Structures are given as structure tokens and as C-alpha cells.
Coordinates of C-alpha atoms in Angstrom, one line a residue:
X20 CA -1.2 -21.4 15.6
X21 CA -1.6 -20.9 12.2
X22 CA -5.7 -20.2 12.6
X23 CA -4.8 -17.9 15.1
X24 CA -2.3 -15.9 12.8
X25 CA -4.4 -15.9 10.0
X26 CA -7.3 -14.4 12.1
X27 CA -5.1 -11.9 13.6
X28 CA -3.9 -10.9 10.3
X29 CA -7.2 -10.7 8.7
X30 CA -8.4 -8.3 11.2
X31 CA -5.1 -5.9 11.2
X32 CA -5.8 -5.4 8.0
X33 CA -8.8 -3.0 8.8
X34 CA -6.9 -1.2 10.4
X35 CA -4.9 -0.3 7.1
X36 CA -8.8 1.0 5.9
X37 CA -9.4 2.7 9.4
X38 CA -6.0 4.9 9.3
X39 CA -6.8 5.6 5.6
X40 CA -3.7 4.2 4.7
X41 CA -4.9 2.3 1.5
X42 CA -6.9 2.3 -1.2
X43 CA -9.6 -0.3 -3.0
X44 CA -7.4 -3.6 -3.0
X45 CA -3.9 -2.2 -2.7
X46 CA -1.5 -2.9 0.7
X47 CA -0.9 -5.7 2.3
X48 CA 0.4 -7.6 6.2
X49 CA 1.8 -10.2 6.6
X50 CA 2.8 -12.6 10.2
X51 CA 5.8 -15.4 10.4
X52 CA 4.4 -18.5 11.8
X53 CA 6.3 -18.8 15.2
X54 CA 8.6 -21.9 15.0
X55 CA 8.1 -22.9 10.9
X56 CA 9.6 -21.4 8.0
X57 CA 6.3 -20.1 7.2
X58 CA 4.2 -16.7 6.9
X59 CA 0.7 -15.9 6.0
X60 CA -0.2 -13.1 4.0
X61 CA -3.1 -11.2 2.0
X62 CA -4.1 -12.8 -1.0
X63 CA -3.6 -10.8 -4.4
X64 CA -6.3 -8.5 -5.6
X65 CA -9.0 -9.0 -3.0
X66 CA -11.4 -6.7 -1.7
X67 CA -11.1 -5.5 2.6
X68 CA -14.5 -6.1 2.6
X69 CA -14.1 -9.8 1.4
X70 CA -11.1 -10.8 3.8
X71 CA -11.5 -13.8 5.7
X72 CA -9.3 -15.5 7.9
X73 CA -9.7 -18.6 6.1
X74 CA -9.2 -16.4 2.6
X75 CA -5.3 -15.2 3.9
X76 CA -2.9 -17.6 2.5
X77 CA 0.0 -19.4 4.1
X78 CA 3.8 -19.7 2.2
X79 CA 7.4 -20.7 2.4
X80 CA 10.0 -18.5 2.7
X81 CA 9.9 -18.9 -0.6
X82 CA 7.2 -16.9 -1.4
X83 CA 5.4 -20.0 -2.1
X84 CA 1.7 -21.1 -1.6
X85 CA 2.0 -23.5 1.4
X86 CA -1.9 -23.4 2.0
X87 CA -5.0 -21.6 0.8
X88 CA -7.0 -21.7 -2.7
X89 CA -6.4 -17.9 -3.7
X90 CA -3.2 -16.4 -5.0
X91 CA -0.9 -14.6 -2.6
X92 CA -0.3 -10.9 -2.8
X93 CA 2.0 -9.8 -5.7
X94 CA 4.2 -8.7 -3.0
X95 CA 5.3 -12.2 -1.6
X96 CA 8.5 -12.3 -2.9
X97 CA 9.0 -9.2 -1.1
X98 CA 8.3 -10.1 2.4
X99 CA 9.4 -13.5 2.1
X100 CA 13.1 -12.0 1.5
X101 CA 12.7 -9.9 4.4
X102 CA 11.6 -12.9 6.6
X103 CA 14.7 -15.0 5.7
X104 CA 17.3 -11.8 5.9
X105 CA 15.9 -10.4 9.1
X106 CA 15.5 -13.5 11.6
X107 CA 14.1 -10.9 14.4
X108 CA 11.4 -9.7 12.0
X109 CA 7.3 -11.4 12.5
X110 CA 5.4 -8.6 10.5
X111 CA 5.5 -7.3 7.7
X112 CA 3.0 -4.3 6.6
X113 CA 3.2 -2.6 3.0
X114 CA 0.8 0.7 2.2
X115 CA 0.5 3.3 -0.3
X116 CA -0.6 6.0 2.2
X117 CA -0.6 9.5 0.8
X118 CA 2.1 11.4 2.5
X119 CA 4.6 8.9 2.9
X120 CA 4.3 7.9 -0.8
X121 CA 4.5 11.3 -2.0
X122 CA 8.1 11.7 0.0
X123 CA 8.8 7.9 -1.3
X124 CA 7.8 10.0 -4.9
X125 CA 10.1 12.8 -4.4
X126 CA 13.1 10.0 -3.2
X127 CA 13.6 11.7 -0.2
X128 CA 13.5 10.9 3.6
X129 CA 11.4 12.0 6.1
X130 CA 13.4 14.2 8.2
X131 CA 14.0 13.9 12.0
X132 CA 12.3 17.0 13.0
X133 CA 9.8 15.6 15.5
X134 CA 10.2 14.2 19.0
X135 CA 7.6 11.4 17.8
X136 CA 9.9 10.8 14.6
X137 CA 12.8 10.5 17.5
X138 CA 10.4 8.2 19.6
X139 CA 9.0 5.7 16.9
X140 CA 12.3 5.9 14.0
X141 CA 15.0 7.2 15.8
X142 CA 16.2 9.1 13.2
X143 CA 15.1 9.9 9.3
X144 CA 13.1 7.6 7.5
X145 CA 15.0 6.1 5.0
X146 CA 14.5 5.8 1.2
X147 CA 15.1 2.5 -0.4
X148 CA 16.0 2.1 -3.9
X149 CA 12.7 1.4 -7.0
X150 CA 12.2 -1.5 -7.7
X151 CA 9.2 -3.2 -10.0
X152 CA 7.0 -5.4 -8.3
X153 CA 6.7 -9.3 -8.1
X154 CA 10.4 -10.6 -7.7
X155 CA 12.5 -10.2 -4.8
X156 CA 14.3 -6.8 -5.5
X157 CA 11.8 -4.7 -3.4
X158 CA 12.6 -6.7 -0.5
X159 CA 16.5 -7.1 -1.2
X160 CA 15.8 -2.9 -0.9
X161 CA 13.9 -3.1 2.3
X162 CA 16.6 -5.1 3.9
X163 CA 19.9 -3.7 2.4
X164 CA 18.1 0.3 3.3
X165 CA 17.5 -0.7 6.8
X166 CA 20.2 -2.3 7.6
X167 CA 22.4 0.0 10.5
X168 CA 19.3 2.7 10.5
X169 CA 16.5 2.2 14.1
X170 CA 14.0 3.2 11.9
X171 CA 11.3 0.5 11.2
X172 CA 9.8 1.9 8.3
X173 CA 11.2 2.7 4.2
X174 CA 10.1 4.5 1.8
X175 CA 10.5 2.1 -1.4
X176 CA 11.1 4.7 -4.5
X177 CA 8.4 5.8 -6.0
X178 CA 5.9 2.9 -4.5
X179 CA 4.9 3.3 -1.1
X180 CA 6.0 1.9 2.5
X181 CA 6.9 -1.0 3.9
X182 CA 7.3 -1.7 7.7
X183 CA 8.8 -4.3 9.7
X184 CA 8.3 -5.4 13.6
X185 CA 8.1 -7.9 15.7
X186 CA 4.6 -8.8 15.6
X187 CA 2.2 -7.7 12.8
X188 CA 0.3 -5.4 14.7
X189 CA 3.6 -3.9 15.7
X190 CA 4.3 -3.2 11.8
X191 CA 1.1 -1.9 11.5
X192 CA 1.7 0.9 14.1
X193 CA 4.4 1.6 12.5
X194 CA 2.6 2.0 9.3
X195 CA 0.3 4.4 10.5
X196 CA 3.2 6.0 12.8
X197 CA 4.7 6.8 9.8
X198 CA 2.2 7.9 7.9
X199 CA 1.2 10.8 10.5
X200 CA 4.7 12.1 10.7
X201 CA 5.3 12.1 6.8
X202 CA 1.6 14.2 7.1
X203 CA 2.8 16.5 9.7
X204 CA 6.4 17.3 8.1
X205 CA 4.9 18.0 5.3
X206 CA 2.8 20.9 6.9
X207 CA 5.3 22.1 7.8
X208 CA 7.6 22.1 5.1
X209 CA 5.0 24.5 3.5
X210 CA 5.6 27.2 6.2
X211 CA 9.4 27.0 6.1
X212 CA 12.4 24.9 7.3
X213 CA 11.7 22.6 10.0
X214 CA 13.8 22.8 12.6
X215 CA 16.2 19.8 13.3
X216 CA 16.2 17.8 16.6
X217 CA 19.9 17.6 17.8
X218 CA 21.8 13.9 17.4
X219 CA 21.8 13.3 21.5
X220 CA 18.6 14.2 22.1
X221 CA 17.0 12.1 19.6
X222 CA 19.0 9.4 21.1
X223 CA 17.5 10.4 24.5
X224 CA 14.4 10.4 22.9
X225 CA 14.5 7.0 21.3
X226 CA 15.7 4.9 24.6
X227 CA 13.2 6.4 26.5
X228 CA 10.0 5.9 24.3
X229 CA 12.0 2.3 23.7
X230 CA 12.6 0.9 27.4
X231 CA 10.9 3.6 30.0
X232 CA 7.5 4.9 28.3
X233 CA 4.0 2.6 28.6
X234 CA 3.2 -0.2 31.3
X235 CA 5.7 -1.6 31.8
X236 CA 6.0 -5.2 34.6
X237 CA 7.3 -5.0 38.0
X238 CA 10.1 -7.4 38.1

């Protein structure tokens, strides 16, 4: 199981390249080991090109190397929090991507202004509070900002964005989800005031794209 996760990580990760949503050796993902109080996650300073599966690391909840001969990302502590404050949470994804950081810059949310926003968020995107880098305050912020908001994704102050879900890959859309909405209401911030999407129908919005839209099985 834990091959397989590592493998599975390794390979989201160009994906982060792919969707430009990092640069040189900056971001990271991360997966919870299904059944242990484990997670694997990038190792610290190394190169996309170089990943490996056997290169991403494995750690407690912790934040503490487990398995693996490199150190993990700076980060840990960070999604190690999130893992043992958010039981329903198995990814993890952290980028610097250009438009969301610059709103996570300004400290200010991405407003609800697009049906997509409604779809993938449900709402704003939130800002969570700064906090420097290595101990566990970043992801006390993740937790304490999304708690009571649908929205998958924060904007850490002045850093960059972190995203949950409930497989890595599904932290990774939302990664690159949020990345083309912060892009898009931008654009449009520079031709005037965007116009809001009413409470109900982002509700509307929300449950369908959540429960109706996609293959779904036959039961």
C-alpha cells in the first residue's frame, strides 16, 4: 500500500509542473496511508525532474521520518497537523501558483463570482492567517480557516495555497481549480466589479456539481 502511494504521489506531482503551478523545487503533495497513522510526502529541496517513487518519504503524524533516506519537505509539520485535525482528509497539495499567491499577497479572498467557484468551493476562497514555515502554525491556519467554509482550498497569507481532499489527486484538482479561478477573477477585476453570484444559487450550484454532475453508478 505504501509503494503504491508513493508512486501515485510521485507522479501527481507533475502535474503541479504541467498546470504551471510551481516553480524549481518549491510545492509539495502529500497522501495518508489508508489504515496507519502514516503519510508520505515530497522530500525537501529536490528537483521534479529527480522525483522517484522510492525518493518520497513516509512520516508519522508527527511530521516524523518513518521511512526514506532524504529529508521531508519543510512543510511536514504542516500537513501532518492537517492529517490528525481533519480525520476525512488523504491529500494534501501545497503550491505557490501565481494568481492565487498574489490574492494570498494582497490577504484577500477570492470572491464567489463564478459558477465554477460555486461548483468546486462553494463559496469565497478563504484567507488563512501568515505564518513562517517549518512548525505547525501553517497548518493550525489551514485547519482553524477551513473549518465551517465548503471550500477546499486557502490562501495562507502571504505564502501560497494549500489544498485538502480526499485523495491526493483530488487536492491536486483542487489546486489547479483554484488556481484558474484566482486567474480568471483577476481579469476581471481589471475591467470593473465582478458581479456576485446570489447565496441560493451558489448553493444550487454546489449540490449539483457535488452529487448529480459526472458518471455517476447505477444503483
Amino acid at each position: 500500500m505504501i509503494e503504491e502511494l508513493r508512486e501515485t504521489v510521485c507522479r501527481l506531482h507533475t502535474e503541479l509542473v504541467r498546470y504551471d503551478l510551481v516553480a524549481w523545487t518549491a510545492g509539495n503533495i502529500s497522501g495518508r496511508v489508508p489504515g496507519a497513522d502514516l503519510f508520505v510526502i515530497k522530500p525537501s529541496g529536490v528537483s521534479y525532474d529527480d522525483l522517484t517513487p522510492e525518493s518520497i518519504v513516509v512520516c508519522d503524524l508527527d511530521g516524523d521520518l518513518v521511512e526514506g533516506s532524504l529529508a521531508p519537505s519543510s512543510d511536514t509539520a504542516a500537513h501532518a497537523y492537517v492529517y490528525r485535525h481533519m480525520p476525512e482528509v488523504n491529500g494534501v497539495a501545497h503550491t505557490h501558483s501565481t494568481y492565487a499567491s498574489a490574492w494570498a499577497a494582497r490577504g484577500e479572498p477570492i470572491p464567489c463570482v463564478l459558477t465554477a467557484m460555486a461548483d468546486e468551493f462553494g463559496g469565497e476562497i478563504p484567507v488563512g492567517p501568515f505564518a513562517l514555515i517549518g512548525g505547525d502554525d501553517i497548518g493550525r491556519g489551514i485547519v482553524e480557516t477551513l473549518a465551517g467554509h465548503r471550500s477546499r482550498a486557502v490562501l495562507m497569507r502571504n505564502h501560497g495555497v494549500f489544498t485538502i481532499g480526499e485523495s491526493p489527486k483530488a487536492a491536486v484538482k483542487t489546486a489547479v481549480m483554484c488556481e484558474d479561478v484566482a486567474r480568471t477573477v483577476h481579469v476581471a477585476r481589471q475591467l470593473g466589479a465582478p458581479a456576485p453570484i446570489a447565496p441560493g444559487d451558489v448553493d444550487s450550484l454546489y449540490d449539483r456539481y457535488q452529487n448529480v454532475y459526472g458518471q455517476r453508478s447505477h444503483r
